[in-house]
Amino acid sequence: MPPKDPEVEKLKKELQDAIAKVQEDQKSKADTDMSGACGDLSEAPKVRAMCKRMCKGHINKVNSVHFSGDSRHLVSGSLDGKLIIWDIFTGNKTQVIPLRSAWVMSVAFSPSGNLVASGGMDNQCTVHDINDRDSTGVAKIAREMLGYEGFLSSMRFLDDDNLITGSGDMKVIHWDVKTGKKVHEYFGHSGDVATMSLSSDHSVFATGSVDRTIKVWDLRDPKTCKQTFWGHTSDVNSVYMHPSNMAIASGSEDKTARLWDLRSDQQVCEYKPPTANSGFTCCGMSKSGRYIICGSDDNTIHMWDSLKGSHAGSLQGHENRITSLAVAESGIAFATSSWDMSVRVWAL
């Protein structure tokens, strides 16, 4: 290994000390904490979620999954080089879309259900129109967006005309899908952008990075990052906007999930599993915001009462690392993908 640069190490130490000072200052001014404020609330009932559908069809690791706006259709992307559109009501495939590159890292369904986007180690974003098929019945490519210097790790549609992507070159890009041109580039992370989540009104979004930070951006004023949250001690693998748009849940390689409040500009709760065996790869929240759900490297899905901070149960079923978690817009279910080559749909 190359020797550490003393100047860089000095700057890191100064930054850590500054963050610790800010956090201590916030704690000293707080009149209560989450457990104190929610002390009179009754415990949330134990989650009795169960696997309603096991969708099998991929022949390699499934890296990403995302729901359409109708909460019925689901897209999954796998290292077998295919996207599969699923009807979760029946468990059947409705489309199989072969890709030019098998190295899929992220997929996204547009809210309308007309478009699916995918990308990964090919350093480009490909958008397919699932209603426009060729003579063999395969969805045609509607747009390809190039210009990345790193892998694509995350993407979300604002609507059929606008897409936001995060990548390993530390950039977040807002694209015009119709023209294939960049609307805006967001700079601020000092490491790979690993994850993103949109607010329900699609005006604000959050990103998480291997630089251990979570950043909040406003599409109405894209010039600068609006908030930065520090606290995780390892890569931030997943973020999820609270249904109220006033908080962000996160899951990290440091084996914790956390809740961050945008109004008080700080962490308000930390969640740990009964036995911290591995880091969290993905996270989501129930429609009410009462439960935080995280998938982990140890094949387990963990859930917590977001207000009380107590562990509300865990789900078993996957036989390998859980890679992605998507919550249906209606709140009736969530889906997980895994290296065991399957997609599971869980009823809430």
Short mmCIF file of C-alpha atoms in Angstrom, two decimals:
data_model
loop_
_atom_site.label_atom_id
_atom_site.label_comp_id
_atom_site.label_asym_id
_atom_site.label_seq_id
_atom_site.Cartn_x
_atom_site.Cartn_y
_atom_site.Cartn_z
CA MET A 1 0.00 0.00 0.00
CA PRO A 2 1.25 3.54 -0.74
CA PRO A 3 2.22 5.63 2.31
CA LYS A 4 -0.45 7.90 3.71
CA ASP A 5 -0.12 11.59 2.90
CA PRO A 6 0.33 13.47 6.22
CA GLU A 7 -1.49 16.52 4.89
CA VAL A 8 -4.50 14.47 3.79
CA GLU A 9 -4.59 12.65 7.13
CA LYS A 10 -4.40 15.99 8.93
CA LEU A 11 -7.35 17.36 6.93
CA LYS A 12 -9.37 14.21 7.63
CA LYS A 13 -8.70 14.55 11.35
CA GLU A 14 -9.70 18.22 11.32
CA LEU A 15 -12.93 17.38 9.46
CA GLN A 16 -13.79 14.57 11.90
CA ASP A 17 -13.14 16.90 14.86
CA ALA A 18 -15.33 19.62 13.29
CA ILE A 19 -18.17 17.15 12.67
CA ALA A 20 -17.91 15.83 16.25
CA LYS A 21 -18.02 19.40 17.59
CA VAL A 22 -21.15 20.23 15.55
CA GLN A 23 -22.87 17.04 16.70
CA GLU A 24 -22.04 17.74 20.35
CA ASP A 25 -23.32 21.30 19.94
CA GLN A 26 -26.60 20.00 18.48
CA LYS A 27 -27.02 17.53 21.34
CA SER A 28 -26.38 20.22 23.96
CA LYS A 29 -29.16 22.39 22.52
CA ALA A 30 -31.71 19.58 22.14
CA ASP A 31 -34.44 19.63 24.81
CA THR A 32 -35.27 15.97 24.19
CA ASP A 33 -34.42 13.01 22.00
CA MET A 34 -36.57 10.75 19.82
CA SER A 35 -37.21 8.16 22.53
CA GLY A 36 -38.17 10.89 24.99
CA ALA A 37 -40.48 12.67 22.57
CA CYS A 38 -42.20 9.40 21.66
CA GLY A 39 -42.19 7.93 25.16
CA ASP A 40 -45.99 8.06 25.53
CA LEU A 41 -46.61 6.27 22.25
CA SER A 42 -47.54 2.63 22.35
CA GLU A 43 -45.23 0.16 20.65
CA ALA A 44 -45.95 -0.48 16.99
CA PRO A 45 -47.29 -4.00 16.43
CA LYS A 46 -44.82 -6.63 15.33
CA VAL A 47 -44.70 -6.80 11.56
CA ARG A 48 -46.37 -9.87 10.13
CA ALA A 49 -45.13 -9.41 6.59
CA MET A 50 -44.92 -12.53 4.49
CA CYS A 51 -43.55 -13.47 1.10
CA LYS A 52 -46.47 -13.44 -1.34
CA ARG A 53 -44.53 -13.93 -4.56
CA MET A 54 -41.17 -15.45 -5.40
CA CYS A 55 -40.34 -14.38 -8.94
CA LYS A 56 -37.86 -16.72 -10.62
CA GLY A 57 -36.56 -16.23 -14.14
CA HIS A 58 -33.08 -14.73 -13.87
CA ILE A 59 -30.09 -17.04 -14.18
CA ASN A 60 -27.56 -14.81 -12.42
CA LYS A 61 -27.39 -12.37 -9.50
CA VAL A 62 -30.22 -9.81 -9.40
CA ASN A 63 -28.80 -6.40 -8.51
CA SER A 64 -31.75 -4.03 -8.60
CA VAL A 65 -35.54 -3.86 -8.48
CA HIS A 66 -38.05 -1.00 -8.75
CA PHE A 67 -41.86 -0.58 -8.85
CA SER A 68 -43.92 1.19 -11.46
CA GLY A 69 -46.29 3.93 -10.29
CA ASP A 70 -49.24 1.51 -10.51
CA SER A 71 -47.73 -0.66 -7.71
CA ARG A 72 -48.47 -3.71 -9.83
CA HIS A 73 -45.55 -3.92 -12.21
CA LEU A 74 -41.95 -4.39 -11.19
CA VAL A 75 -38.67 -4.29 -13.12
CA SER A 76 -35.61 -6.29 -12.10
CA GLY A 77 -32.09 -6.13 -13.53
CA SER A 78 -29.62 -9.01 -13.37
CA LEU A 79 -26.08 -9.93 -14.30
CA ASP A 80 -27.59 -12.35 -16.81
CA GLY A 81 -27.94 -9.28 -19.05
CA LYS A 82 -31.71 -9.05 -18.92
CA LEU A 83 -34.42 -6.83 -17.52
CA ILE A 84 -37.64 -8.60 -16.56
CA ILE A 85 -40.97 -6.83 -16.11
CA TRP A 86 -43.14 -8.69 -13.57
CA ASP A 87 -46.84 -8.54 -12.80
CA ILE A 88 -46.79 -9.06 -9.04
CA PHE A 89 -50.53 -9.78 -8.89
CA THR A 90 -49.98 -12.98 -10.88
CA GLY A 91 -46.24 -13.51 -10.45
CA ASN A 92 -45.85 -13.77 -14.23
CA LYS A 93 -43.30 -12.12 -16.50
CA THR A 94 -44.84 -9.62 -18.90
CA GLN A 95 -41.62 -8.75 -20.77
CA VAL A 96 -38.00 -9.83 -20.98
CA ILE A 97 -35.62 -7.18 -22.31
CA PRO A 98 -32.10 -8.29 -23.36
CA LEU A 99 -29.37 -5.71 -22.75
CA ARG A 100 -26.17 -4.94 -24.63
CA SER A 101 -24.20 -5.12 -21.38
CA ALA A 102 -24.76 -7.73 -18.69
CA TRP A 103 -23.25 -5.58 -15.92
CA VAL A 104 -26.48 -4.05 -14.62
CA MET A 105 -26.18 -2.21 -11.31
CA SER A 106 -29.41 -0.19 -11.19
CA VAL A 107 -32.86 -0.07 -12.75
CA ALA A 108 -35.78 2.37 -12.56
CA PHE A 109 -39.41 2.36 -13.70
CA SER A 110 -40.99 5.65 -14.75
CA PRO A 111 -44.07 6.59 -12.65
CA SER A 112 -46.29 6.19 -15.74
CA GLY A 113 -44.99 2.68 -16.37
CA ASN A 114 -44.04 3.53 -19.96
CA LEU A 115 -40.25 3.56 -19.61
CA VAL A 116 -37.56 1.55 -17.82
CA ALA A 117 -33.99 2.73 -17.38
CA SER A 118 -30.93 0.65 -16.61
CA GLY A 119 -27.19 1.11 -16.26
CA GLY A 120 -24.10 -0.21 -14.59
CA MET A 121 -20.51 -1.03 -15.42
CA ASP A 122 -21.04 -0.01 -19.06
CA ASN A 123 -20.90 3.62 -17.90
CA GLN A 124 -24.09 4.60 -19.70
CA CYS A 125 -27.81 4.84 -19.05
CA THR A 126 -30.19 3.05 -21.40
CA VAL A 127 -33.93 3.83 -21.53
CA HIS A 128 -36.38 1.34 -23.07
CA ASP A 129 -39.95 2.14 -24.09
CA ILE A 130 -41.90 -0.96 -23.05
CA ASN A 131 -44.88 0.02 -25.21
CA ASP A 132 -42.80 0.27 -28.39
CA ARG A 133 -41.61 -3.18 -29.45
CA ASP A 134 -39.76 -4.54 -32.44
CA SER A 135 -40.88 -7.45 -34.65
CA THR A 136 -39.64 -9.97 -32.08
CA GLY A 137 -41.66 -8.36 -29.28
CA VAL A 138 -38.67 -6.82 -27.49
CA ALA A 139 -38.93 -3.25 -26.15
CA LYS A 140 -37.00 -0.77 -28.25
CA ILE A 141 -34.29 1.53 -26.93
CA ALA A 142 -35.76 5.03 -26.60
CA ARG A 143 -32.58 6.80 -25.52
CA GLU A 144 -28.97 6.16 -24.51
CA MET A 145 -27.22 8.69 -22.29
CA LEU A 146 -23.41 8.71 -22.44
CA GLY A 147 -20.74 10.83 -20.80
CA TYR A 148 -20.04 9.05 -17.52
CA GLU A 149 -16.54 8.43 -16.21
CA GLY A 150 -17.70 5.78 -13.73
CA PHE A 151 -20.31 3.07 -13.32
CA LEU A 152 -23.98 3.93 -12.90
CA SER A 153 -25.10 3.12 -9.37
CA SER A 154 -28.57 4.68 -9.08
CA MET A 155 -31.29 6.35 -11.14
CA ARG A 156 -34.84 7.63 -10.73
CA PHE A 157 -37.40 9.11 -13.13
CA LEU A 158 -39.10 12.39 -12.26
CA ASP A 159 -41.50 11.77 -15.17
CA ASP A 160 -41.25 10.35 -18.69
CA ASP A 161 -39.12 13.32 -19.80
CA ASN A 162 -36.72 13.70 -16.87
CA LEU A 163 -34.29 11.27 -15.26
CA ILE A 164 -31.71 11.67 -12.49
CA THR A 165 -28.66 9.41 -12.26
CA GLY A 166 -25.86 8.91 -9.75
CA SER A 167 -22.53 7.36 -10.69
CA GLY A 168 -19.06 6.29 -9.64
CA ASP A 169 -17.51 9.50 -10.97
CA MET A 170 -19.01 11.35 -7.98
CA LYS A 171 -21.57 13.12 -10.15
CA VAL A 172 -25.34 13.38 -10.14
CA ILE A 173 -26.86 14.30 -13.50
CA HIS A 174 -30.36 15.48 -14.42
CA TRP A 175 -31.17 14.34 -17.99
CA ASP A 176 -33.78 15.35 -20.52
CA VAL A 177 -34.84 11.91 -21.80
CA LYS A 178 -36.38 13.20 -25.04
CA THR A 179 -33.22 14.97 -26.21
CA GLY A 180 -30.62 12.94 -24.33
CA LYS A 181 -29.02 16.16 -23.11
CA LYS A 182 -27.94 17.13 -19.61
CA VAL A 183 -30.21 19.58 -17.79
CA HIS A 184 -27.86 20.01 -14.84
CA GLU A 185 -24.90 18.37 -13.10
CA TYR A 186 -24.71 18.27 -9.31
CA PHE A 187 -21.29 18.24 -7.64
CA GLY A 188 -20.55 17.79 -3.95
CA HIS A 189 -19.72 14.19 -3.09
CA SER A 190 -16.07 13.20 -2.71
CA GLY A 191 -16.70 9.52 -3.42
CA ASP A 192 -18.88 7.25 -5.57
CA VAL A 193 -22.57 8.17 -5.46
CA ALA A 194 -24.17 4.91 -4.33
CA THR A 195 -27.88 5.65 -3.92
CA MET A 196 -30.64 8.21 -4.33
CA SER A 197 -34.25 8.77 -3.33
CA LEU A 198 -36.88 11.28 -4.47
CA SER A 199 -39.38 13.18 -2.34
CA SER A 200 -43.03 12.36 -3.06
CA ASP A 201 -43.54 15.66 -4.91
CA HIS A 202 -40.33 15.13 -6.93
CA SER A 203 -38.95 18.55 -5.99
CA VAL A 204 -36.19 17.35 -3.66
CA PHE A 205 -33.92 14.32 -3.71
CA ALA A 206 -31.29 12.81 -1.44
CA THR A 207 -28.07 11.00 -2.36
CA GLY A 208 -25.79 8.73 -0.36
CA SER A 209 -22.13 8.05 -1.07
CA VAL A 210 -19.09 6.02 -0.13
CA ASP A 211 -17.77 9.31 1.30
CA ARG A 212 -20.09 8.47 4.26
CA THR A 213 -22.35 11.46 3.74
CA ILE A 214 -25.96 12.03 2.74
CA LYS A 215 -26.70 15.13 0.68
CA VAL A 216 -30.01 16.85 -0.06
CA TRP A 217 -30.61 18.66 -3.36
CA ASP A 218 -33.46 20.88 -4.57
CA LEU A 219 -34.42 20.63 -8.24
CA ARG A 220 -35.93 24.14 -8.09
CA ASP A 221 -32.57 25.61 -7.05
CA PRO A 222 -29.90 23.22 -8.34
CA LYS A 223 -26.83 25.38 -7.90
CA THR A 224 -25.72 24.05 -4.52
CA CYS A 225 -26.32 21.19 -2.11
CA LYS A 226 -28.94 22.22 0.48
CA GLN A 227 -27.96 19.95 3.37
CA THR A 228 -25.24 17.46 4.25
CA PHE A 229 -25.56 14.82 6.97
CA TRP A 230 -22.52 13.21 8.60
CA GLY A 231 -22.58 10.37 11.10
CA HIS A 232 -22.20 7.04 9.35
CA THR A 233 -18.75 5.53 9.81
CA SER A 234 -18.72 3.62 6.53
CA ASP A 235 -20.28 3.70 3.03
CA VAL A 236 -23.89 4.89 2.81
CA ASN A 237 -25.41 2.14 0.66
CA SER A 238 -29.03 3.30 0.62
CA VAL A 239 -31.23 6.31 1.38
CA TYR A 240 -35.01 6.64 1.41
CA MET A 241 -37.09 9.81 1.74
CA HIS A 242 -39.66 9.66 4.54
CA PRO A 243 -43.25 9.81 3.18
CA SER A 244 -43.64 13.22 4.89
CA ASN A 245 -40.59 14.52 2.95
CA MET A 246 -39.27 15.84 6.27
CA ALA A 247 -36.76 13.07 7.03
CA ILE A 248 -34.42 10.58 5.39
CA ALA A 249 -33.74 6.96 6.34
CA SER A 250 -30.36 5.45 5.52
CA GLY A 251 -28.65 2.09 5.61
CA SER A 252 -24.89 1.74 5.78
CA GLU A 253 -21.97 -0.64 5.65
CA ASP A 254 -21.36 0.32 9.31
CA LYS A 255 -24.20 -2.09 10.30
CA THR A 256 -26.61 0.68 11.32
CA ALA A 257 -29.70 2.32 9.88
CA ARG A 258 -30.39 5.93 10.83
CA LEU A 259 -33.10 8.57 10.57
CA TRP A 260 -32.17 12.16 9.71
CA ASP A 261 -34.49 15.10 10.27
CA LEU A 262 -34.34 17.87 7.65
CA ARG A 263 -35.83 20.52 9.92
CA SER A 264 -33.42 20.09 12.83
CA ASP A 265 -30.56 19.24 10.43
CA GLN A 266 -29.36 16.23 12.39
CA GLN A 267 -29.67 12.53 13.12
CA VAL A 268 -32.64 11.77 15.36
CA CYS A 269 -32.45 7.99 15.73
CA GLU A 270 -30.13 5.06 15.15
CA TYR A 271 -31.32 1.50 14.53
CA LYS A 272 -29.34 -1.68 15.11
CA PRO A 273 -30.29 -5.32 14.57
CA PRO A 274 -30.30 -7.73 17.56
CA THR A 275 -27.06 -9.20 16.23
CA ALA A 276 -25.02 -6.95 13.97
CA ASN A 277 -23.58 -9.50 11.57
CA SER A 278 -23.25 -7.43 8.42
CA GLY A 279 -23.86 -4.10 6.77
CA PHE A 280 -27.12 -2.91 5.24
CA THR A 281 -27.32 -2.84 1.46
CA CYS A 282 -30.76 -1.26 0.99
CA CYS A 283 -33.52 0.45 2.94
CA GLY A 284 -37.10 1.65 2.65
CA MET A 285 -40.02 2.83 4.79
CA SER A 286 -43.64 1.83 5.12
CA LYS A 287 -46.23 4.19 3.63
CA SER A 288 -47.02 5.61 7.08
CA GLY A 289 -43.34 6.08 7.91
CA ARG A 290 -43.74 4.06 11.11
CA TYR A 291 -41.48 1.22 9.98
CA ILE A 292 -37.97 1.27 8.59
CA ILE A 293 -37.04 -1.77 6.50
CA CYS A 294 -33.47 -2.77 5.63
CA GLY A 295 -31.94 -5.62 3.66
CA SER A 296 -28.52 -6.89 4.63
CA ASP A 297 -25.53 -8.93 3.52
CA ASP A 298 -26.58 -11.81 5.80
CA ASN A 299 -29.72 -12.54 3.68
CA THR A 300 -32.06 -11.04 6.32
CA ILE A 301 -34.59 -8.21 6.15
CA HIS A 302 -34.76 -6.20 9.39
CA MET A 303 -37.56 -3.86 10.50
CA TRP A 304 -37.77 -1.25 13.23
CA ASP A 305 -40.36 1.04 14.77
CA SER A 306 -39.02 4.35 13.44
CA LEU A 307 -40.32 6.37 16.39
CA LYS A 308 -39.43 4.10 19.31
CA GLY A 309 -36.25 2.78 17.76
CA SER A 310 -37.11 -0.80 18.73
CA HIS A 311 -36.56 -3.81 16.50
CA ALA A 312 -39.94 -4.88 15.07
CA GLY A 313 -38.97 -8.18 13.50
CA SER A 314 -37.00 -9.78 10.70
CA LEU A 315 -37.81 -11.75 7.57
CA GLN A 316 -35.97 -14.76 6.21
CA GLY A 317 -36.24 -16.30 2.78
CA HIS A 318 -33.40 -15.15 0.57
CA GLU A 319 -30.45 -17.52 0.34
CA ASN A 320 -27.79 -14.95 -0.48
CA ARG A 321 -26.99 -11.24 -0.17
CA ILE A 322 -29.98 -8.92 -0.53
CA THR A 323 -29.07 -6.24 -3.06
CA SER A 324 -32.08 -3.96 -3.47
CA LEU A 325 -35.40 -3.06 -1.86
CA ALA A 326 -38.34 -1.22 -3.44
CA VAL A 327 -41.55 -0.11 -1.71
CA ALA A 328 -44.75 0.00 -3.80
CA GLU A 329 -46.30 3.47 -4.18
CA SER A 330 -49.57 2.16 -2.68
CA GLY A 331 -47.73 0.86 0.38
CA ILE A 332 -49.26 -2.61 0.13
CA ALA A 333 -45.98 -4.42 -0.48
CA PHE A 334 -42.26 -4.18 -0.93
CA ALA A 335 -39.92 -6.19 -3.14
CA THR A 336 -36.37 -7.38 -2.63
CA SER A 337 -33.75 -8.74 -5.03
CA SER A 338 -30.83 -10.95 -4.18
CA TRP A 339 -27.73 -12.73 -5.35
CA ASP A 340 -29.78 -15.93 -5.02
CA MET A 341 -31.18 -14.99 -8.49
CA SER A 342 -34.69 -14.38 -7.19
CA VAL A 343 -37.04 -11.44 -6.58
CA ARG A 344 -39.41 -11.70 -3.63
CA VAL A 345 -42.53 -9.62 -3.03
CA TRP A 346 -43.55 -9.18 0.62
CA ALA A 347 -47.03 -8.09 1.74
CA LEU A 348 -47.18 -5.45 4.47
#
